[in-house]
Amino acid sequence: MASRSESKVNLKPDIRSPKGTRIQRGLAIRLLRVLILIFLDVISLIIAWKFSVSFGTKLVFHWTHNISQLPLVLTIEIGIIAAQGLYKGGIDRRNYYNLIKAVSLSQMFLLLIDLFYESGSYFSRTFFIILWFLSVAFICIGRYLFDITTTLLRKKKAICYPVFLISDKQEQESHIKLIQQEQCYIVQGTSNSKCLDRLNREQTFEYLRNQGIVEVFVSWNAIKNRLFICWHFYTAGITLRILPTQTTAFHPKSVLWVIGGVPCMSIPAPIIAGSDFWVKRSFDLCCSIILLLILSPVFALIALLIKLDSPGPILFRQDRIGLHCKKFQICKFRTMVTDAEKMQKALETNNEIKDGVLFKMKDDPRITKVGKFLRRYSLDELPQLLNVLLGQMSLVGPRPLPLRDVDKFQTGHFIRQEVLPGITGWWQVSGRSNIDNFEDAVKLDLSYIENWSIWLDVKILFKTVLVVLNKTGAY
């Protein structure tokens, strides 16, 4: 087993987990904006309701005229406005057309309630017409006054977000002008794409944290080959804005956002950074404990079959390269003869992987009879649940590879070592041993890292069960 010190090293979080739980940067200003807008809308709706009651047809016993029903009216109207995304920042809160639609929809909903609640009774048409007109007018006026006030404050450099720009030197001037058009940002620093390189990355994020940077603007040219970097911003609680070029491709986690009239990608930070990853770790722990308890009779049976089939230990332990290129010992049921690793050198000429990074051989003479059965149904992988329990692996992630394979890595291949290795992954459910080119496997691993979510893990686990039962690509 790996030494205690190595286990502790491997417990270091991967790129999907922050060093400590953080609240989204700039959240206080955003919450204050939302609360002020809700307050203004509530005041506008109350005034509109009072005017409507005063000037509409007098209905003493009608529910819409009863002040005790006012909270219900406000909840419905504010709820519909919020559902339309009109409390978001930027152009969303200034979308007066959608604001009018939301208020109109809420009035129709109130009218519908009236028809069912007071079925057969008379209702005041003038009340609803006045309420609709004044609600629209007062809310739009309130939003307009809010925009004027925030614009004046931002011209004095108040309530502005501190941001950082990463782009090529020749693009920085034009990008700064584009950012400044929004009048809500203060560019506190700039750098080129080298600050995102592996050697400079930690220093860059340390600087961003110390400067209290809320959002970072990155040009597409600076990040197009480093999209996994998005996780560093995400887990730091920093919103990432990707400035486009004509050939920009959309990142799966991105949302469309407009700056200076130009559409660009934005990857918003979560309110609590890293929370998804801790859910993943908790899921791994719970599942590994439950599976180890349930499968203990299967473990005993497999151990007996291995002992009866061939001489040697039940478990096979091998050094593998895990998170951040740290070494650990992987546990598997032994499926080969005891001197299998020594025999591999003589079999290298029969390697079926084209680029030679991995070693795969369909009719490997080193595999035992029981070993063939275990490999066909991936039962040899079950002891790796112990590695998951120790925090050295996850249920889902890129497969940890032997030293021999990692020694042949090119620079771009090390991206897969930025996350916890897994028992199964995209590679395994997309062909398993049928993939004969390591570059294709790396692309699948990178796709997993960029698109990761809890639901993606669950999807891969279900696919793994189907692939194992169908014996797809197993040997």
Coordinates of C-alpha atoms in Angstrom, one line a residue:
M1 CA 0.0 0.0 0.0
A2 CA 1.1 3.6 -0.5
S3 CA 2.9 5.3 2.4
R4 CA 0.9 7.5 4.8
S5 CA 2.6 10.6 3.5
E6 CA 1.7 9.7 -0.1
S7 CA -1.9 9.2 0.9
K8 CA -2.0 12.7 2.4
V9 CA -0.5 14.2 -0.7
N10 CA -3.1 12.5 -2.8
L11 CA -5.9 14.0 -0.7
K12 CA -4.9 17.4 -2.1
P13 CA -8.0 18.7 -3.9
D14 CA -8.0 18.5 -7.7
I15 CA -8.8 21.5 -10.0
R16 CA -12.5 21.2 -9.3
S17 CA -12.1 21.8 -5.6
P18 CA -10.9 25.1 -4.0
K19 CA -8.3 25.1 -1.2
G20 CA -11.0 26.3 1.0
T21 CA -14.7 27.0 0.6
R22 CA -15.3 30.5 -0.8
I23 CA -18.3 32.7 -1.4
Q24 CA -18.6 34.0 -4.9
R25 CA -16.6 37.2 -5.2
G26 CA -18.7 40.4 -5.7
L27 CA -21.8 38.6 -4.3
A28 CA -22.5 41.3 -1.7
I29 CA -22.9 44.0 -4.4
R30 CA -25.0 41.7 -6.6
L31 CA -27.3 40.9 -3.6
L32 CA -27.6 44.6 -2.7
R33 CA -28.6 45.4 -6.3
V34 CA -31.3 42.6 -6.3
L35 CA -32.7 43.7 -2.9
I36 CA -32.9 47.4 -4.0
L37 CA -34.6 46.4 -7.2
I38 CA -37.1 44.2 -5.3
F39 CA -37.7 47.0 -2.8
L40 CA -38.4 49.5 -5.6
D41 CA -40.7 47.1 -7.4
V42 CA -42.6 46.4 -4.2
I43 CA -43.0 50.1 -3.4
S44 CA -44.2 50.7 -7.1
L45 CA -46.7 47.9 -6.9
I46 CA -48.1 49.1 -3.5
I47 CA -48.6 52.6 -4.8
A48 CA -50.2 51.3 -8.0
W49 CA -52.5 49.0 -5.9
K50 CA -53.6 51.9 -3.6
F51 CA -54.4 54.2 -6.6
S52 CA -56.3 51.4 -8.2
V53 CA -58.4 50.8 -5.1
S54 CA -59.1 54.5 -4.8
F55 CA -60.1 55.2 -8.4
G56 CA -61.5 51.8 -9.5
T57 CA -65.1 50.6 -8.9
K58 CA -65.8 50.4 -5.2
L59 CA -66.2 46.7 -4.1
V60 CA -66.1 46.5 -0.4
F61 CA -66.1 42.8 0.0
H62 CA -63.9 41.9 -3.1
W63 CA -60.7 40.1 -2.3
T64 CA -58.5 42.3 -4.5
H65 CA -59.6 45.4 -2.5
N66 CA -58.7 43.7 0.9
I67 CA -55.3 44.8 2.2
S68 CA -54.7 41.4 3.8
Q69 CA -54.5 40.0 0.3
L70 CA -51.8 42.5 -0.8
P71 CA -48.9 40.2 0.1
L72 CA -50.4 37.5 -2.2
V73 CA -50.6 40.1 -5.0
L74 CA -47.0 41.3 -4.4
T75 CA -45.7 37.7 -4.2
I76 CA -47.3 36.7 -7.6
E77 CA -46.0 39.9 -9.4
I78 CA -42.5 39.8 -7.9
G79 CA -42.2 36.1 -8.5
I80 CA -43.1 36.4 -12.2
I81 CA -40.7 39.3 -12.7
A82 CA -37.9 37.2 -11.0
A83 CA -38.8 34.1 -13.1
Q84 CA -38.2 36.2 -16.2
G85 CA -34.6 37.0 -15.0
L86 CA -35.3 40.7 -14.6
Y87 CA -33.2 41.0 -11.4
K88 CA -30.0 39.9 -13.2
G89 CA -27.3 42.4 -13.9
G90 CA -26.4 44.2 -17.2
I91 CA -29.0 44.5 -19.9
D92 CA -31.5 42.1 -18.3
R93 CA -32.6 44.5 -15.6
R94 CA -33.0 47.2 -18.3
N95 CA -35.1 45.0 -20.6
Y96 CA -38.3 47.1 -20.4
Y97 CA -40.1 45.1 -23.0
N98 CA -39.7 41.9 -20.9
L99 CA -40.6 43.9 -17.8
I100 CA -43.9 45.0 -19.4
K101 CA -44.6 41.4 -20.5
A102 CA -43.9 40.1 -16.9
V103 CA -46.2 42.7 -15.3
S104 CA -48.9 42.0 -17.9
L105 CA -48.6 38.2 -17.3
S106 CA -48.9 38.7 -13.5
Q107 CA -52.1 40.8 -14.0
M108 CA -53.6 38.1 -16.2
F109 CA -52.8 35.6 -13.5
L110 CA -54.5 37.7 -10.9
L111 CA -57.5 38.1 -13.1
L112 CA -57.6 34.3 -13.5
I113 CA -57.5 33.9 -9.8
D114 CA -60.4 36.4 -9.5
L115 CA -62.5 34.4 -11.9
F116 CA -62.1 31.2 -10.0
Y117 CA -62.0 32.6 -6.4
E118 CA -65.0 34.9 -6.9
S119 CA -66.8 32.8 -9.4
G120 CA -70.1 34.3 -10.5
S121 CA -69.5 37.6 -8.6
Y122 CA -68.9 41.0 -10.2
F123 CA -65.3 42.2 -10.5
S124 CA -64.0 45.7 -11.3
R125 CA -62.6 46.1 -14.8
T126 CA -61.4 49.6 -14.0
F127 CA -59.4 48.3 -11.0
F128 CA -57.5 45.8 -13.1
I129 CA -56.9 48.2 -16.0
I130 CA -55.6 51.0 -13.6
L131 CA -53.5 48.4 -11.6
W132 CA -51.9 47.1 -14.8
F133 CA -51.2 50.6 -16.3
L134 CA -49.8 52.0 -13.0
S135 CA -47.8 48.9 -12.2
V136 CA -46.1 49.1 -15.6
A137 CA -45.5 52.8 -15.3
F138 CA -44.2 52.9 -11.7
I139 CA -41.9 49.9 -12.1
C140 CA -40.4 51.2 -15.3
I141 CA -39.9 54.6 -13.8
G142 CA -38.3 53.0 -10.7
R143 CA -35.9 51.0 -12.9
Y144 CA -35.0 54.1 -15.0
L145 CA -34.2 56.1 -11.8
F146 CA -32.2 53.2 -10.5
D147 CA -30.1 53.1 -13.7
I148 CA -29.5 56.8 -13.7
T149 CA -28.3 56.7 -10.1
T150 CA -26.0 53.7 -10.7
T151 CA -24.6 55.4 -13.8
L152 CA -23.8 58.6 -11.8
L153 CA -22.2 56.6 -9.0
R154 CA -20.1 54.5 -11.4
K155 CA -18.8 57.6 -13.2
K156 CA -17.4 58.5 -9.7
K157 CA -15.8 55.0 -9.6
A158 CA -18.3 53.8 -6.9
I159 CA -19.9 50.3 -6.9
C160 CA -17.6 49.1 -9.7
Y161 CA -16.2 45.6 -10.0
P162 CA -12.4 45.2 -9.9
V163 CA -11.5 43.1 -12.9
F164 CA -8.3 41.7 -14.5
L165 CA -7.6 41.3 -18.3
I166 CA -5.6 38.4 -19.8
S167 CA -4.9 38.8 -23.5
D168 CA -2.1 39.3 -26.1
K169 CA -0.4 42.6 -25.8
Q170 CA -1.6 43.8 -29.3
E171 CA -5.2 43.1 -28.2
Q172 CA -5.1 44.7 -24.8
E173 CA -5.9 48.3 -25.7
S174 CA -9.0 47.3 -27.8
H175 CA -10.2 44.9 -25.1
I176 CA -9.8 47.6 -22.3
K177 CA -11.9 50.0 -24.4
L178 CA -14.5 47.3 -24.8
I179 CA -14.6 46.6 -21.1
Q180 CA -14.8 50.3 -20.2
Q181 CA -18.0 50.7 -22.3
E182 CA -19.9 48.9 -19.6
Q183 CA -18.9 51.6 -17.1
C184 CA -19.2 49.1 -14.2
Y185 CA -15.6 47.8 -14.2
I186 CA -12.2 49.0 -13.0
V187 CA -9.4 47.2 -14.8
Q188 CA -6.9 46.6 -12.1
G189 CA -4.3 44.8 -14.1
T190 CA -3.4 43.1 -17.4
S191 CA -1.2 40.2 -18.4
N192 CA -0.6 37.9 -21.4
S193 CA -1.5 34.2 -21.8
K194 CA 1.8 33.1 -20.2
C195 CA 0.3 33.8 -16.8
L196 CA -2.0 30.8 -17.2
D197 CA 0.9 28.4 -18.0
R198 CA 1.5 25.6 -15.5
L199 CA 4.5 27.2 -13.9
N200 CA 2.9 30.6 -13.5
R201 CA -0.7 29.6 -12.7
E202 CA -0.5 29.4 -8.9
Q203 CA 1.2 32.8 -8.7
T204 CA -1.5 34.4 -11.0
F205 CA -4.4 33.1 -8.9
E206 CA -2.7 34.1 -5.7
Y207 CA -2.4 37.7 -7.1
L208 CA -6.1 37.7 -8.1
R209 CA -7.2 36.6 -4.6
N210 CA -5.0 39.2 -2.9
Q211 CA -6.3 42.0 -5.2
G212 CA -9.9 41.0 -4.5
I213 CA -10.6 40.5 -8.3
V214 CA -14.3 39.8 -8.9
E215 CA -14.2 39.0 -12.6
V216 CA -11.5 38.1 -15.1
F217 CA -11.7 38.9 -18.9
V218 CA -9.7 36.4 -21.0
S219 CA -9.3 36.6 -24.8
W220 CA -10.3 33.4 -26.7
N221 CA -6.7 33.2 -28.1
A222 CA -5.3 33.1 -24.6
I223 CA -7.6 30.3 -23.3
K224 CA -8.7 28.2 -26.3
N225 CA -6.1 25.5 -25.6
R226 CA -6.5 25.8 -21.8
L227 CA -10.2 25.4 -21.3
F228 CA -9.6 23.2 -18.2
I229 CA -8.3 26.4 -16.6
C230 CA -12.0 27.5 -16.3
W231 CA -12.2 25.2 -13.2
H232 CA -9.5 27.4 -11.4
F233 CA -11.6 30.5 -11.9
Y234 CA -14.8 28.6 -11.0
T235 CA -13.4 27.3 -7.7
A236 CA -11.9 30.6 -6.8
G237 CA -15.3 32.2 -7.0
I238 CA -14.3 34.4 -9.8
T239 CA -16.6 35.0 -12.8
L240 CA -14.8 34.4 -16.1
R241 CA -15.6 36.4 -19.2
I242 CA -14.2 35.1 -22.5
L243 CA -13.7 37.8 -25.1
P244 CA -14.5 36.4 -28.5
T245 CA -12.9 36.3 -31.9
Q246 CA -14.7 35.4 -35.2
T247 CA -13.9 31.7 -34.7
T248 CA -14.8 31.4 -31.0
A249 CA -16.4 28.1 -30.0
F250 CA -18.8 28.0 -27.1
H251 CA -17.7 26.3 -23.9
P252 CA -20.3 23.9 -22.5
K253 CA -20.6 25.7 -19.2
S254 CA -20.8 29.2 -20.7
V255 CA -23.7 31.5 -21.0
L256 CA -24.1 34.2 -23.6
W257 CA -23.4 37.8 -22.3
V258 CA -23.1 41.1 -24.1
I259 CA -20.4 43.7 -23.4
G260 CA -20.3 46.9 -25.5
G261 CA -22.8 45.4 -27.9
V262 CA -20.5 42.4 -28.5
P263 CA -21.7 38.9 -27.5
C264 CA -19.2 36.9 -25.5
M265 CA -19.1 33.9 -23.3
S266 CA -19.3 34.0 -19.5
I267 CA -18.7 31.2 -17.0
P268 CA -20.3 32.5 -13.8
A269 CA -18.8 31.5 -10.5
P270 CA -21.1 29.5 -8.1
I271 CA -22.4 31.2 -5.0
I272 CA -20.4 28.6 -2.8
A273 CA -17.3 27.7 -4.8
G274 CA -16.3 24.0 -4.7
S275 CA -19.6 22.8 -3.2
D276 CA -20.2 20.4 -6.2
F277 CA -16.8 18.8 -5.7
W278 CA -17.5 18.1 -2.0
V279 CA -20.8 16.5 -3.1
K280 CA -18.8 14.3 -5.4
R281 CA -16.4 13.3 -2.7
S282 CA -19.3 12.5 -0.3
F283 CA -20.9 10.5 -3.1
D284 CA -17.6 8.6 -3.6
L285 CA -17.2 7.8 0.1
C286 CA -20.8 6.7 0.6
C287 CA -20.9 4.5 -2.5
S288 CA -17.5 2.9 -1.9
I289 CA -18.5 2.0 1.7
I290 CA -21.8 0.6 0.7
L291 CA -20.4 -1.4 -2.2
L292 CA -17.5 -2.8 -0.1
L293 CA -20.1 -4.1 2.4
I294 CA -22.5 -5.5 -0.2
L295 CA -19.8 -7.1 -2.4
S296 CA -17.8 -8.7 0.5
P297 CA -19.1 -12.2 -0.4
V298 CA -18.1 -11.6 -4.1
F299 CA -14.6 -10.5 -2.9
A300 CA -14.3 -13.8 -0.9
L301 CA -15.4 -15.9 -3.9
I302 CA -13.1 -14.2 -6.3
A303 CA -10.2 -14.6 -3.9
L304 CA -10.8 -18.3 -3.6
L305 CA -11.0 -18.7 -7.4
I306 CA -7.7 -16.9 -7.9
K307 CA -6.0 -19.1 -5.3
L308 CA -7.3 -22.3 -6.9
D309 CA -6.4 -21.1 -10.4
S310 CA -2.7 -20.1 -10.1
P311 CA 0.0 -19.6 -7.5
G312 CA 0.6 -16.1 -6.3
P313 CA -1.0 -13.3 -4.2
I314 CA -4.8 -12.5 -4.5
L315 CA -4.3 -8.8 -4.9
F316 CA -2.1 -7.1 -7.5
R317 CA -0.5 -3.9 -6.3
Q318 CA 1.2 -1.5 -8.8
D319 CA 2.6 2.0 -8.6
R320 CA 0.3 4.3 -10.6
I321 CA 0.5 8.1 -11.3
G322 CA -2.4 9.9 -9.7
L323 CA -3.4 13.5 -8.9
H324 CA -0.7 16.1 -9.6
C325 CA 1.6 13.3 -10.8
K326 CA 1.9 11.8 -7.3
K327 CA 2.6 8.1 -7.0
F328 CA 0.3 5.7 -5.3
Q329 CA -0.4 2.0 -5.2
I330 CA -3.5 0.8 -7.0
C331 CA -5.3 -2.4 -5.8
K332 CA -6.7 -5.0 -8.3
F333 CA -7.5 -8.6 -8.2
R334 CA -4.6 -10.5 -9.8
T335 CA -5.4 -11.5 -13.4
M336 CA -1.9 -12.4 -14.6
V337 CA 0.9 -14.7 -13.7
T338 CA 3.2 -13.5 -10.9
D339 CA 6.1 -12.4 -13.2
A340 CA 3.9 -10.5 -15.7
E341 CA 5.6 -7.2 -15.5
K342 CA 9.0 -8.7 -16.3
M343 CA 7.5 -10.5 -19.3
Q344 CA 6.1 -7.2 -20.7
K345 CA 9.4 -6.0 -22.2
A346 CA 9.5 -9.1 -24.4
L347 CA 5.9 -8.4 -25.6
E348 CA 6.3 -4.7 -26.4
T349 CA 6.5 -5.5 -30.1
N350 CA 3.0 -6.9 -30.0
N351 CA 1.6 -3.6 -28.5
E352 CA -1.7 -2.8 -30.3
I353 CA -1.7 0.9 -29.2
K354 CA -0.4 2.9 -32.3
D355 CA 1.5 5.6 -30.5
G356 CA 3.0 3.2 -27.9
V357 CA 2.0 5.3 -24.9
L358 CA -0.2 2.6 -23.4
F359 CA 0.3 -1.2 -23.6
K360 CA -2.6 -3.3 -24.9
M361 CA -2.6 -6.8 -26.3
K362 CA -5.7 -8.8 -27.1
D363 CA -4.3 -12.3 -26.6
D364 CA -1.9 -11.5 -23.8
P365 CA -0.3 -14.9 -22.7
R366 CA 0.3 -13.6 -19.2
I367 CA -3.5 -13.6 -18.3
T368 CA -4.7 -16.5 -16.3
K369 CA -8.0 -18.4 -16.9
V370 CA -9.8 -16.8 -14.0
G371 CA -8.1 -13.5 -15.0
K372 CA -9.8 -13.6 -18.4
F373 CA -13.2 -13.9 -16.8
L374 CA -12.5 -11.2 -14.3
R375 CA -11.3 -8.8 -17.0
R376 CA -14.2 -9.5 -19.2
Y377 CA -16.6 -8.2 -16.6
S378 CA -14.1 -5.7 -15.0
L379 CA -14.4 -7.6 -11.7
D380 CA -10.6 -7.2 -11.2
E381 CA -11.2 -3.4 -10.7
L382 CA -13.4 -3.9 -7.6
P383 CA -10.6 -3.6 -5.0
Q384 CA -10.0 0.0 -6.2
L385 CA -13.0 0.9 -4.0
L386 CA -10.3 0.9 -1.3
N387 CA -8.4 3.5 -3.2
V388 CA -11.6 5.6 -3.4
L389 CA -12.1 5.3 0.3
L390 CA -8.5 6.5 0.9
G391 CA -9.1 9.6 -1.3
Q392 CA -6.5 8.4 -3.9
M393 CA -9.1 7.8 -6.5
S394 CA -12.7 8.7 -7.4
L395 CA -15.5 6.5 -8.8
V396 CA -15.3 8.5 -12.1
G397 CA -12.3 10.2 -13.6
P398 CA -9.4 9.6 -16.0
R399 CA -7.8 6.2 -15.4
P400 CA -4.5 6.2 -13.4
L401 CA -1.7 4.9 -15.6
P402 CA 1.6 3.0 -14.8
L403 CA 4.9 4.7 -14.6
R404 CA 5.9 3.2 -18.0
D405 CA 3.0 5.0 -19.7
V406 CA 3.4 8.4 -18.0
D407 CA 7.1 8.4 -18.9
K408 CA 6.0 8.6 -22.6
F409 CA 3.6 11.5 -22.0
Q410 CA 3.9 14.7 -24.0
T411 CA 3.3 18.1 -22.4
G412 CA -0.4 18.2 -23.4
H413 CA -1.1 14.8 -21.8
F414 CA -0.5 16.0 -18.2
I415 CA -3.8 17.9 -18.2
R416 CA -5.5 14.6 -17.2
Q417 CA -3.4 14.5 -14.0
E418 CA -5.1 17.7 -12.8
V419 CA -8.1 15.8 -11.4
L420 CA -8.5 12.7 -9.3
P421 CA -8.1 9.5 -11.3
G422 CA -11.2 7.2 -11.4
I423 CA -12.2 3.5 -11.6
T424 CA -14.2 4.4 -14.7
G425 CA -14.5 7.3 -17.1
W426 CA -15.5 8.6 -20.5
W427 CA -12.7 6.6 -22.1
Q428 CA -14.0 3.3 -20.6
V429 CA -17.6 3.9 -21.7
S430 CA -16.6 5.1 -25.2
G431 CA -14.8 2.0 -26.4
R432 CA -12.7 0.7 -23.6
S433 CA -9.9 -1.4 -25.2
N434 CA -11.2 -0.7 -28.7
I435 CA -9.5 2.7 -28.6
D436 CA -6.1 2.2 -30.2
N437 CA -4.7 5.7 -30.0
F438 CA -3.8 7.4 -26.8
E439 CA -4.5 10.9 -28.2
D440 CA -8.2 9.9 -28.6
A441 CA -8.3 8.7 -25.0
V442 CA -6.8 12.1 -23.8
K443 CA -9.4 14.0 -25.8
L444 CA -12.1 12.0 -24.0
D445 CA -10.5 12.7 -20.6
L446 CA -10.3 16.4 -21.5
S447 CA -13.9 16.5 -22.5
Y448 CA -14.8 14.9 -19.2
I449 CA -12.8 17.5 -17.2
E450 CA -14.3 20.5 -19.1
N451 CA -17.9 19.2 -18.9
W452 CA -17.8 17.7 -15.4
S453 CA -20.9 17.7 -13.2
I454 CA -22.4 15.4 -10.6
W455 CA -25.0 14.3 -13.2
L456 CA -22.2 13.5 -15.7
D457 CA -20.6 11.2 -13.1
V458 CA -23.9 9.4 -12.5
K459 CA -24.5 9.1 -16.3
I460 CA -21.0 7.5 -16.8
L461 CA -21.6 5.1 -13.9
F462 CA -24.8 3.9 -15.5
K463 CA -23.1 3.6 -18.9
T464 CA -20.3 1.6 -17.2
V465 CA -22.8 -1.0 -15.9
L466 CA -24.2 -1.4 -19.5
V467 CA -20.7 -1.6 -21.1
V468 CA -19.5 -4.2 -18.5
L469 CA -22.7 -6.4 -19.0
N470 CA -22.3 -6.2 -22.8
K471 CA -18.5 -7.0 -22.5
T472 CA -17.9 -4.1 -24.9
G473 CA -14.2 -3.8 -25.8
A474 CA -13.1 -6.0 -22.9
Y475 CA -9.9 -8.1 -23.0

